[in-house]
Amino acid sequence: MGVRGMEKLREVGGFVLPADSAPVSVRVPDAAASWRLGRREDARLITGAGRYVGDLDVPGCLDAAFVRSRVPHGRLVAVDTSAATATDGVVAAWTAADLGDEVPLVPVYLATPGSAHRPCPALAVDRVRYVGEPIAVVVGADRYVAEDGADAVRVDIDPLPALVDPGEAAASAVQLFDGLDNVVTDMEFGDPVPDEVWQRAAVVVEGVYRQPRLVPTPMEPRALLAVPEEDGRLTVWVSHQAPHRLRDDLAADLKWDPERIRVRVADSGGGFGSKSGTYAEYLVVVRLALRLGRPVRWLEDRAESLLASPQGRGQNQRVRLAADADGRMLALDLEVDADVGGYPVGAFVPGETGRAAAGVYRTPDVHARVRTVVTTTALTTPYRGAGRPEQVYAVERTVDLLARRLGMDPAELRRRNLVPPEAFPYESPTGRWFDSGRYEQALDLALELADYAHWREEQRRRREAGGAWPLGVGLCMFAERSGLEQKEVAQEWAAIDVAPGGGVVARVGTCATGQSHETVFAELVARTLGVPARQVTLVEGDTAEVPQGVGTYGSRSTQVGGSALHRAALELIEEAKRRAGPGASYANGVVTAGGRSRTLGELAAAGEPLRVEGVYAAPAAYAFGAYVAVVEVDTELGVVHVLRLVAVDDCGVRLDDEIVEDQVRGAVVQGLGQALYEVMPYDDEGRPQAADLLGYLLPTIGELPPLTLGSTVTPNPNTALGAKGTGEAGCIGTPPAVVNAVVDALGEPGIQLPLTPEECRRAVAGREAGVR
Amino acid sequence: MSAGVPIRLTVNGTAYDVTVEPRRNLADVLRGACGLTGTKLGCEHGVCGSCTVLVDGEGVRSCLMLAVQAAGRDIRTVEGLAADGRLHPFQEAMSAEHGLQCGFCTAGFVMLVVGALDADPSVARDPERLDALLSSNLCRCTGYEGIRRAVLRAYGG
Ligand code: FES
Ligand code: FES
């Protein structure tokens, strides 16, 4: 079994090289020692000289504002734009009818069965399916005027019943799409667990969990500026993670050759998955710009973002876990009803939850059933973690439940069940191949850094003494897919050019929204070539400069894009040697052959342009981690105090420890937000209840717990660079660790995310009721 | 649209004579008519602090102040911090301590800290006051630790 796994992985590995190129020897640059680089991005960003979409000064630019549904579900009877058109400064006001013969459809991320039958029009045609759905657009001389116009549009909607909960929607007679079930896809992973396994088990525990809807909330909301060029081309400036996909989607909508569209990502104010799609507003703004022959910009405002931008998570989960009397896990069954919102645009996300169901444990029987369901709420699409935090949460809470039932230490229970290092590559019962892992080592380090034994002792002391706030310790272990499994996207393009003066330009198809690529990737190329880093410039996020690319999402940039650049640099060395002649040697940017030494720049000046390019394929990898949280709960006020949080992450080889830690820290704080504060609540009528950042709470510095980061390094066996991904781990490991700690403190397993004071008070009341 | 009012804004020591509608907020006028786009808008409703500028030395959320209210007052934005080609020490510290990733919240944090700590550096030595100050602004990328370290580095906590 193991051998088959490796073959499968290797088959897709490797750089697609020009036919005549020589095989290269693989060298990993001095990567294990942290580089601790100063960030190149900062010079412009700390002085206010960064250029985000909203900062670009384009003469004659118009601003767009959208009119959105205030009704969760209904038939769209009439839209009257006449008063908007008459508003001073308004240039155009459009409904779906003005978009041309075919209303553009919002492209799905990945086709799933059933998504094509439930199309998402860019502007509502005859039905609205969530509050915030775009109905009309108004363009004006600036945003104030466009918003005046949008306020003047009159919309008439005949309400229909709302469907807020995916479980209820699945069973409801009310259909969001006439004649079609509200269940879009019904997926199964692994074989159903035989009845006899449940019967034979010494213990079976069951947990029911709710994953709230989260709003990704990058500090810069979505932003796009479409500029029609005089030569018939179109430039699109956008805050985005996947510019090539956006280019291709826009070209498909316009029926254009993609070469006519140049997508440029300037500085981006964060993404976290929420800027990886092609959204309704983008399609509309592009059409407006082309029709009017003028630049049109759309800057989403925060209220709009909370209402209408894609959200994350949103699952109802049920987990059953069986074990023998020694705590060896026998079977796991996961059932998910995933809420995809009004249209199944991001319906592939919950598939990850099912595929990953086994977690880090060697459970022999694992089965998952995942239904994706439409509801009358905003769309859910990938948000940092995208399916993985949901899976890990469901499993890790249930593992703690099992530990309680068995009266076993939760760390010991985990230890007994981890997939051991020698079992890799490991195929899980749900058909997933894990490349490598040393889970127990991560667990040991996390327990040590947290001083686990001390806190268990303190907990015992408090329980015996009584009086003090109850204290709890929570664990979470996870393996996280980084990179992508589908062959077309398990790869990245990279190129390196050397100018006659010696300047090196590295290009890659990833696209940073704050992840320090300019710094780290340029350094990676410089170190591989052995030239000073100041000689190397990185270019990404411009489809005219970078002809193809997959982008930055799924924790893939260093693992795949970094590997592509590394390989390209090695190829460049081979190319330089080939040109220098037989027996050439290369060191530190200088190639020597036949007693003659030349720099890369001199070589480039001597003949053909010195350039390599190619596509590097790298299979998905599995980063992993062990997190520990220690909490005490103020039972009077219901407030959770996180006393200690330890995050041990293994993301393979780390190029720059500090920049990896930046990612982990940021994600941990988002995970803390998910655990304690964040939820977009909908009332029973389907109306979202948080309209601003006082209603949707993000962590501030005041809520930060003492955080200790630790690392182990298990290199990615399938790339020369050895890196796995790291961008999402923090918000995968943190919520289950914190919630498990609170459950441990309160002894009340029914608690649900987020652990607001109200929720904790409910749990305390439940506990007290139980005691009496 | 109501008629514009002519006002003079003094930003980073330079006078800008602009005509603005009374309803326009200071942030939009700084970014638009004055062309100073370093000030960012993260929420436009007074919560995130990305738009923080100094008005007569005090930190102000420029999305909550009308431009006409700022007429005749001394305004400082992130563009005006560097003096004689040298960065403000806190700008340098932010970079050195990885106090930013995407950079969208950065101008707001920089102006918040410079406004408060240049006047009273002792805040850096009092963790509670420092947390209270930094809690006024939101960052979604960094997890804040680098920002805190940057304050300590620049103001000797
Ligand atoms: S933009 Fe002013 S406080 Fe958020
Ligand atoms: S650095 Fe991105 S929001 Fe703070």
mmCIF file with all atom_site columns, C-alpha atoms in Angstrom, chain A residues 460-608:
data_model
loop_
_atom_site.group_PDB
_atom_site.id
_atom_site.type_symbol
_atom_site.label_atom_id
_atom_site.label_alt_id
_atom_site.label_comp_id
_atom_site.label_asym_id
_atom_site.label_entity_id
_atom_site.label_seq_id
_atom_site.pdbx_PDB_ins_code
_atom_site.Cartn_x
_atom_site.Cartn_y
_atom_site.Cartn_z
_atom_site.occupancy
_atom_site.B_iso_or_equiv
_atom_site.pdbx_formal_charge
_atom_site.auth_seq_id
_atom_site.auth_comp_id
_atom_site.auth_asym_id
_atom_site.auth_atom_id
_atom_site.pdbx_PDB_model_num
ATOM 1   C CA . ARG A 1 460 ? -6.834  19.074 40.374  1.00 0.00 ? 460 ARG A CA 1
ATOM 2   C CA . ARG A 1 461 ? -5.912  21.498 43.134  1.00 0.00 ? 461 ARG A CA 1
ATOM 3   C CA . ARG A 1 462 ? -8.680  23.929 42.180  1.00 0.00 ? 462 ARG A CA 1
ATOM 4   C CA . ARG A 1 463 ? -11.251 21.196 41.907  1.00 0.00 ? 463 ARG A CA 1
ATOM 5   C CA . GLU A 1 464 ? -10.413 19.964 45.340  1.00 0.00 ? 464 GLU A CA 1
ATOM 6   C CA . ALA A 1 465 ? -10.152 23.375 46.973  1.00 0.00 ? 465 ALA A CA 1
ATOM 7   C CA . GLY A 1 466 ? -13.230 24.787 45.205  1.00 0.00 ? 466 GLY A CA 1
ATOM 8   C CA . GLY A 1 467 ? -13.961 28.492 45.090  1.00 0.00 ? 467 GLY A CA 1
ATOM 9   C CA . ALA A 1 468 ? -11.611 29.544 42.282  1.00 0.00 ? 468 ALA A CA 1
ATOM 10  C CA . TRP A 1 469 ? -12.726 29.845 38.681  1.00 0.00 ? 469 TRP A CA 1
ATOM 11  C CA . PRO A 1 470 ? -12.708 26.426 37.032  1.00 0.00 ? 470 PRO A CA 1
ATOM 12  C CA . LEU A 1 471 ? -9.646  25.734 34.933  1.00 0.00 ? 471 LEU A CA 1
ATOM 13  C CA . GLY A 1 472 ? -9.483  23.565 31.834  1.00 0.00 ? 472 GLY A CA 1
ATOM 14  C CA . VAL A 1 473 ? -6.857  22.256 29.450  1.00 0.00 ? 473 VAL A CA 1
ATOM 15  C CA . GLY A 1 474 ? -7.702  21.561 25.819  1.00 0.00 ? 474 GLY A CA 1
ATOM 16  C CA . LEU A 1 475 ? -5.788  19.823 23.045  1.00 0.00 ? 475 LEU A CA 1
ATOM 17  C CA . CYS A 1 476 ? -6.077  19.769 19.319  1.00 0.00 ? 476 CYS A CA 1
ATOM 18  C CA . MET A 1 477 ? -4.112  17.748 16.801  1.00 0.00 ? 477 MET A CA 1
ATOM 19  C CA . PHE A 1 478 ? -4.507  18.065 13.084  1.00 0.00 ? 478 PHE A CA 1
ATOM 20  C CA . ALA A 1 479 ? -3.049  17.350 9.700   1.00 0.00 ? 479 ALA A CA 1
ATOM 21  C CA . GLU A 1 480 ? -3.779  19.971 7.124   1.00 0.00 ? 480 GLU A CA 1
ATOM 22  C CA . ARG A 1 481 ? -3.745  19.575 3.378   1.00 0.00 ? 481 ARG A CA 1
ATOM 23  C CA . SER A 1 482 ? -1.469  22.201 1.860   1.00 0.00 ? 482 SER A CA 1
ATOM 24  C CA . GLY A 1 483 ? -1.330  22.667 -1.866  1.00 0.00 ? 483 GLY A CA 1
ATOM 25  C CA . LEU A 1 484 ? -4.001  21.058 -3.993  1.00 0.00 ? 484 LEU A CA 1
ATOM 26  C CA . GLU A 1 485 ? -4.831  17.537 -5.092  1.00 0.00 ? 485 GLU A CA 1
ATOM 27  C CA . GLN A 1 486 ? -6.316  18.127 -8.533  1.00 0.00 ? 486 GLN A CA 1
ATOM 28  C CA . LYS A 1 487 ? -3.584  17.726 -11.105 1.00 0.00 ? 487 LYS A CA 1
ATOM 29  C CA . GLU A 1 488 ? -4.337  20.933 -13.051 1.00 0.00 ? 488 GLU A CA 1
ATOM 30  C CA . VAL A 1 489 ? -3.765  23.052 -9.981  1.00 0.00 ? 489 VAL A CA 1
ATOM 31  C CA . ALA A 1 490 ? -1.113  20.958 -8.200  1.00 0.00 ? 490 ALA A CA 1
ATOM 32  C CA . GLN A 1 491 ? 1.524   22.977 -10.019 1.00 0.00 ? 491 GLN A CA 1
ATOM 33  C CA . GLU A 1 492 ? 2.899   26.465 -10.476 1.00 0.00 ? 492 GLU A CA 1
ATOM 34  C CA . TRP A 1 493 ? 4.639   28.407 -13.207 1.00 0.00 ? 493 TRP A CA 1
ATOM 35  C CA . ALA A 1 494 ? 7.910   30.218 -12.668 1.00 0.00 ? 494 ALA A CA 1
ATOM 36  C CA . ALA A 1 495 ? 10.531  31.949 -14.808 1.00 0.00 ? 495 ALA A CA 1
ATOM 37  C CA . ILE A 1 496 ? 13.873  33.582 -14.207 1.00 0.00 ? 496 ILE A CA 1
ATOM 38  C CA . ASP A 1 497 ? 15.528  36.119 -16.504 1.00 0.00 ? 497 ASP A CA 1
ATOM 39  C CA . VAL A 1 498 ? 19.017  37.519 -16.215 1.00 0.00 ? 498 VAL A CA 1
ATOM 40  C CA . ALA A 1 499 ? 19.576  40.952 -17.729 1.00 0.00 ? 499 ALA A CA 1
ATOM 41  C CA . PRO A 1 500 ? 22.927  41.830 -19.350 1.00 0.00 ? 500 PRO A CA 1
ATOM 42  C CA . GLY A 1 501 ? 23.701  44.019 -16.326 1.00 0.00 ? 501 GLY A CA 1
ATOM 43  C CA . GLY A 1 502 ? 23.298  41.046 -14.003 1.00 0.00 ? 502 GLY A CA 1
ATOM 44  C CA . GLY A 1 503 ? 19.860  41.941 -12.644 1.00 0.00 ? 503 GLY A CA 1
ATOM 45  C CA . VAL A 1 504 ? 17.718  38.874 -12.046 1.00 0.00 ? 504 VAL A CA 1
ATOM 46  C CA . VAL A 1 505 ? 13.946  38.987 -12.453 1.00 0.00 ? 505 VAL A CA 1
ATOM 47  C CA . ALA A 1 506 ? 12.002  36.084 -11.002 1.00 0.00 ? 506 ALA A CA 1
ATOM 48  C CA . ARG A 1 507 ? 8.377   35.628 -11.999 1.00 0.00 ? 507 ARG A CA 1
ATOM 49  C CA . VAL A 1 508 ? 5.876   33.279 -10.396 1.00 0.00 ? 508 VAL A CA 1
ATOM 50  C CA . GLY A 1 509 ? 2.157   32.541 -10.622 1.00 0.00 ? 509 GLY A CA 1
ATOM 51  C CA . THR A 1 510 ? 1.397   32.942 -6.924  1.00 0.00 ? 510 THR A CA 1
ATOM 52  C CA . CYS A 1 511 ? -0.032  36.247 -5.668  1.00 0.00 ? 511 CYS A CA 1
ATOM 53  C CA . ALA A 1 512 ? 0.560   37.652 -2.197  1.00 0.00 ? 512 ALA A CA 1
ATOM 54  C CA . THR A 1 513 ? -1.993  39.550 -0.140  1.00 0.00 ? 513 THR A CA 1
ATOM 55  C CA . GLY A 1 514 ? 0.455   40.262 2.672   1.00 0.00 ? 514 GLY A CA 1
ATOM 56  C CA . GLN A 1 515 ? 2.532   37.076 2.884   1.00 0.00 ? 515 GLN A CA 1
ATOM 57  C CA . SER A 1 516 ? 5.954   38.649 2.180   1.00 0.00 ? 516 SER A CA 1
ATOM 58  C CA . HIS A 1 517 ? 6.590   36.918 -1.159  1.00 0.00 ? 517 HIS A CA 1
ATOM 59  C CA . GLU A 1 518 ? 8.659   39.827 -2.481  1.00 0.00 ? 518 GLU A CA 1
ATOM 60  C CA . THR A 1 519 ? 11.068  39.284 0.356   1.00 0.00 ? 519 THR A CA 1
ATOM 61  C CA . VAL A 1 520 ? 11.215  35.520 0.731   1.00 0.00 ? 520 VAL A CA 1
ATOM 62  C CA . PHE A 1 521 ? 10.958  34.421 -2.882  1.00 0.00 ? 521 PHE A CA 1
ATOM 63  C CA . ALA A 1 522 ? 13.586  36.892 -4.060  1.00 0.00 ? 522 ALA A CA 1
ATOM 64  C CA . GLU A 1 523 ? 15.901  35.648 -1.314  1.00 0.00 ? 523 GLU A CA 1
ATOM 65  C CA . LEU A 1 524 ? 15.213  32.030 -2.233  1.00 0.00 ? 524 LEU A CA 1
ATOM 66  C CA . VAL A 1 525 ? 16.237  32.668 -5.822  1.00 0.00 ? 525 VAL A CA 1
ATOM 67  C CA . ALA A 1 526 ? 19.270  34.678 -4.759  1.00 0.00 ? 526 ALA A CA 1
ATOM 68  C CA . ARG A 1 527 ? 20.480  31.989 -2.385  1.00 0.00 ? 527 ARG A CA 1
ATOM 69  C CA . THR A 1 528 ? 19.955  29.224 -4.882  1.00 0.00 ? 528 THR A CA 1
ATOM 70  C CA . LEU A 1 529 ? 21.914  31.149 -7.511  1.00 0.00 ? 529 LEU A CA 1
ATOM 71  C CA . GLY A 1 530 ? 24.487  32.348 -4.998  1.00 0.00 ? 530 GLY A CA 1
ATOM 72  C CA . VAL A 1 531 ? 24.064  36.013 -5.924  1.00 0.00 ? 531 VAL A CA 1
ATOM 73  C CA . PRO A 1 532 ? 23.329  38.985 -3.639  1.00 0.00 ? 532 PRO A CA 1
ATOM 74  C CA . ALA A 1 533 ? 19.615  39.291 -2.891  1.00 0.00 ? 533 ALA A CA 1
ATOM 75  C CA . ARG A 1 534 ? 19.553  42.943 -3.993  1.00 0.00 ? 534 ARG A CA 1
ATOM 76  C CA . GLN A 1 535 ? 20.202  41.713 -7.546  1.00 0.00 ? 535 GLN A CA 1
ATOM 77  C CA . VAL A 1 536 ? 16.908  39.800 -7.582  1.00 0.00 ? 536 VAL A CA 1
ATOM 78  C CA . THR A 1 537 ? 13.431  41.239 -8.077  1.00 0.00 ? 537 THR A CA 1
ATOM 79  C CA . LEU A 1 538 ? 10.199  39.278 -7.795  1.00 0.00 ? 538 LEU A CA 1
ATOM 80  C CA . VAL A 1 539 ? 7.267   39.869 -10.109 1.00 0.00 ? 539 VAL A CA 1
ATOM 81  C CA . GLU A 1 540 ? 3.816   38.391 -9.488  1.00 0.00 ? 540 GLU A CA 1
ATOM 82  C CA . GLY A 1 541 ? 0.188   39.452 -9.692  1.00 0.00 ? 541 GLY A CA 1
ATOM 83  C CA . ASP A 1 542 ? 0.204   40.789 -13.258 1.00 0.00 ? 542 ASP A CA 1
ATOM 84  C CA . THR A 1 543 ? -1.042  38.540 -16.031 1.00 0.00 ? 543 THR A CA 1
ATOM 85  C CA . ALA A 1 544 ? 0.921   40.510 -18.630 1.00 0.00 ? 544 ALA A CA 1
ATOM 86  C CA . GLU A 1 545 ? 4.180   39.782 -16.822 1.00 0.00 ? 545 GLU A CA 1
ATOM 87  C CA . VAL A 1 546 ? 3.256   36.317 -15.609 1.00 0.00 ? 546 VAL A CA 1
ATOM 88  C CA . PRO A 1 547 ? 1.479   34.441 -18.393 1.00 0.00 ? 547 PRO A CA 1
ATOM 89  C CA . GLN A 1 548 ? 0.076   31.650 -16.247 1.00 0.00 ? 548 GLN A CA 1
ATOM 90  C CA . GLY A 1 549 ? -0.409  30.838 -12.613 1.00 0.00 ? 549 GLY A CA 1
ATOM 91  C CA . VAL A 1 550 ? -2.668  29.263 -10.062 1.00 0.00 ? 550 VAL A CA 1
ATOM 92  C CA . GLY A 1 551 ? -2.421  31.836 -7.277  1.00 0.00 ? 551 GLY A CA 1
ATOM 93  C CA . THR A 1 552 ? -2.148  32.055 -3.525  1.00 0.00 ? 552 THR A CA 1
ATOM 94  C CA . TYR A 1 553 ? -4.666  29.951 -1.654  1.00 0.00 ? 553 TYR A CA 1
ATOM 95  C CA . GLY A 1 554 ? -4.776  26.557 0.062   1.00 0.00 ? 554 GLY A CA 1
ATOM 96  C CA . SER A 1 555 ? -1.431  27.262 1.783   1.00 0.00 ? 555 SER A CA 1
ATOM 97  C CA . ARG A 1 556 ? 0.321   26.509 -1.469  1.00 0.00 ? 556 ARG A CA 1
ATOM 98  C CA . SER A 1 557 ? 2.621   29.440 -2.264  1.00 0.00 ? 557 SER A CA 1
ATOM 99  C CA . THR A 1 558 ? 5.957   28.348 -0.808  1.00 0.00 ? 558 THR A CA 1
ATOM 100 C CA . GLN A 1 559 ? 5.281   24.652 -1.154  1.00 0.00 ? 559 GLN A CA 1
ATOM 101 C CA . VAL A 1 560 ? 4.518   24.873 -4.865  1.00 0.00 ? 560 VAL A CA 1
ATOM 102 C CA . GLY A 1 561 ? 5.449   28.388 -6.074  1.00 0.00 ? 561 GLY A CA 1
ATOM 103 C CA . GLY A 1 562 ? 8.607   28.473 -3.964  1.00 0.00 ? 562 GLY A CA 1
ATOM 104 C CA . SER A 1 563 ? 9.536   25.043 -5.299  1.00 0.00 ? 563 SER A CA 1
ATOM 105 C CA . ALA A 1 564 ? 8.956   26.252 -8.851  1.00 0.00 ? 564 ALA A CA 1
ATOM 106 C CA . LEU A 1 565 ? 11.304  29.196 -8.319  1.00 0.00 ? 565 LEU A CA 1
ATOM 107 C CA . HIS A 1 566 ? 13.878  26.984 -6.643  1.00 0.00 ? 566 HIS A CA 1
ATOM 108 C CA . ARG A 1 567 ? 13.768  24.568 -9.544  1.00 0.00 ? 567 ARG A CA 1
ATOM 109 C CA . ALA A 1 568 ? 13.909  27.384 -12.074 1.00 0.00 ? 568 ALA A CA 1
ATOM 110 C CA . ALA A 1 569 ? 17.020  28.771 -10.388 1.00 0.00 ? 569 ALA A CA 1
ATOM 111 C CA . LEU A 1 570 ? 18.684  25.351 -10.522 1.00 0.00 ? 570 LEU A CA 1
ATOM 112 C CA . GLU A 1 571 ? 17.738  25.106 -14.189 1.00 0.00 ? 571 GLU A CA 1
ATOM 113 C CA . LEU A 1 572 ? 19.234  28.523 -14.807 1.00 0.00 ? 572 LEU A CA 1
ATOM 114 C CA . ILE A 1 573 ? 22.550  27.331 -13.399 1.00 0.00 ? 573 ILE A CA 1
ATOM 115 C CA . GLU A 1 574 ? 22.470  24.340 -15.748 1.00 0.00 ? 574 GLU A CA 1
ATOM 116 C CA . GLU A 1 575 ? 21.656  26.615 -18.666 1.00 0.00 ? 575 GLU A CA 1
ATOM 117 C CA . ALA A 1 576 ? 24.553  28.907 -17.773 1.00 0.00 ? 576 ALA A CA 1
ATOM 118 C CA . LYS A 1 577 ? 26.934  25.946 -17.643 1.00 0.00 ? 577 LYS A CA 1
ATOM 119 C CA . ARG A 1 578 ? 25.680  24.610 -20.953 1.00 0.00 ? 578 ARG A CA 1
ATOM 120 C CA . ARG A 1 579 ? 26.341  27.956 -22.586 1.00 0.00 ? 579 ARG A CA 1
ATOM 121 C CA . ALA A 1 580 ? 29.778  28.329 -21.052 1.00 0.00 ? 580 ALA A CA 1
ATOM 122 C CA . GLY A 1 581 ? 30.901  25.097 -22.679 1.00 0.00 ? 581 GLY A CA 1
ATOM 123 C CA . PRO A 1 582 ? 31.996  21.584 -21.768 1.00 0.00 ? 582 PRO A CA 1
ATOM 124 C CA . GLY A 1 583 ? 33.216  20.965 -18.258 1.00 0.00 ? 583 GLY A CA 1
ATOM 125 C CA . ALA A 1 584 ? 31.799  24.220 -16.941 1.00 0.00 ? 584 ALA A CA 1
ATOM 126 C CA . SER A 1 585 ? 31.441  24.765 -13.227 1.00 0.00 ? 585 SER A CA 1
ATOM 127 C CA . TYR A 1 586 ? 29.239  27.246 -11.418 1.00 0.00 ? 586 TYR A CA 1
ATOM 128 C CA . ALA A 1 587 ? 29.585  29.037 -8.124  1.00 0.00 ? 587 ALA A CA 1
ATOM 129 C CA . ASN A 1 588 ? 28.060  32.225 -6.723  1.00 0.00 ? 588 ASN A CA 1
ATOM 130 C CA . GLY A 1 589 ? 26.797  33.713 -9.945  1.00 0.00 ? 589 GLY A CA 1
ATOM 131 C CA . VAL A 1 590 ? 29.988  32.945 -11.878 1.00 0.00 ? 590 VAL A CA 1
ATOM 132 C CA . VAL A 1 591 ? 30.359  30.207 -14.447 1.00 0.00 ? 591 VAL A CA 1
ATOM 133 C CA . THR A 1 592 ? 33.823  28.938 -15.352 1.00 0.00 ? 592 THR A CA 1
ATOM 134 C CA . ALA A 1 593 ? 34.823  26.884 -18.365 1.00 0.00 ? 593 ALA A CA 1
ATOM 135 C CA . GLY A 1 594 ? 38.133  26.441 -20.143 1.00 0.00 ? 594 GLY A CA 1
ATOM 136 C CA . GLY A 1 595 ? 39.886  28.839 -17.779 1.00 0.00 ? 595 GLY A CA 1
ATOM 137 C CA . ARG A 1 596 ? 37.399  31.614 -18.505 1.00 0.00 ? 596 ARG A CA 1
ATOM 138 C CA . SER A 1 597 ? 35.045  32.942 -15.825 1.00 0.00 ? 597 SER A CA 1
ATOM 139 C CA . ARG A 1 598 ? 31.931  34.960 -16.550 1.00 0.00 ? 598 ARG A CA 1
ATOM 140 C CA . THR A 1 599 ? 29.135  36.316 -14.398 1.00 0.00 ? 599 THR A CA 1
ATOM 141 C CA . LEU A 1 600 ? 25.516  35.507 -15.236 1.00 0.00 ? 600 LEU A CA 1
ATOM 142 C CA . GLY A 1 601 ? 25.156  39.099 -16.441 1.00 0.00 ? 601 GLY A CA 1
ATOM 143 C CA . GLU A 1 602 ? 28.136  38.793 -18.785 1.00 0.00 ? 602 GLU A CA 1
ATOM 144 C CA . LEU A 1 603 ? 26.774  35.553 -20.107 1.00 0.00 ? 603 LEU A CA 1
ATOM 145 C CA . ALA A 1 604 ? 23.420  37.197 -20.745 1.00 0.00 ? 604 ALA A CA 1
ATOM 146 C CA . ALA A 1 605 ? 25.145  40.077 -22.556 1.00 0.00 ? 605 ALA A CA 1
ATOM 147 C CA . ALA A 1 606 ? 27.075  37.691 -24.788 1.00 0.00 ? 606 ALA A CA 1
ATOM 148 C CA . GLY A 1 607 ? 24.267  36.012 -26.652 1.00 0.00 ? 607 GLY A CA 1
ATOM 149 C CA . GLU A 1 608 ? 20.687  34.842 -26.458 1.00 0.00 ? 608 GLU A CA 1
#
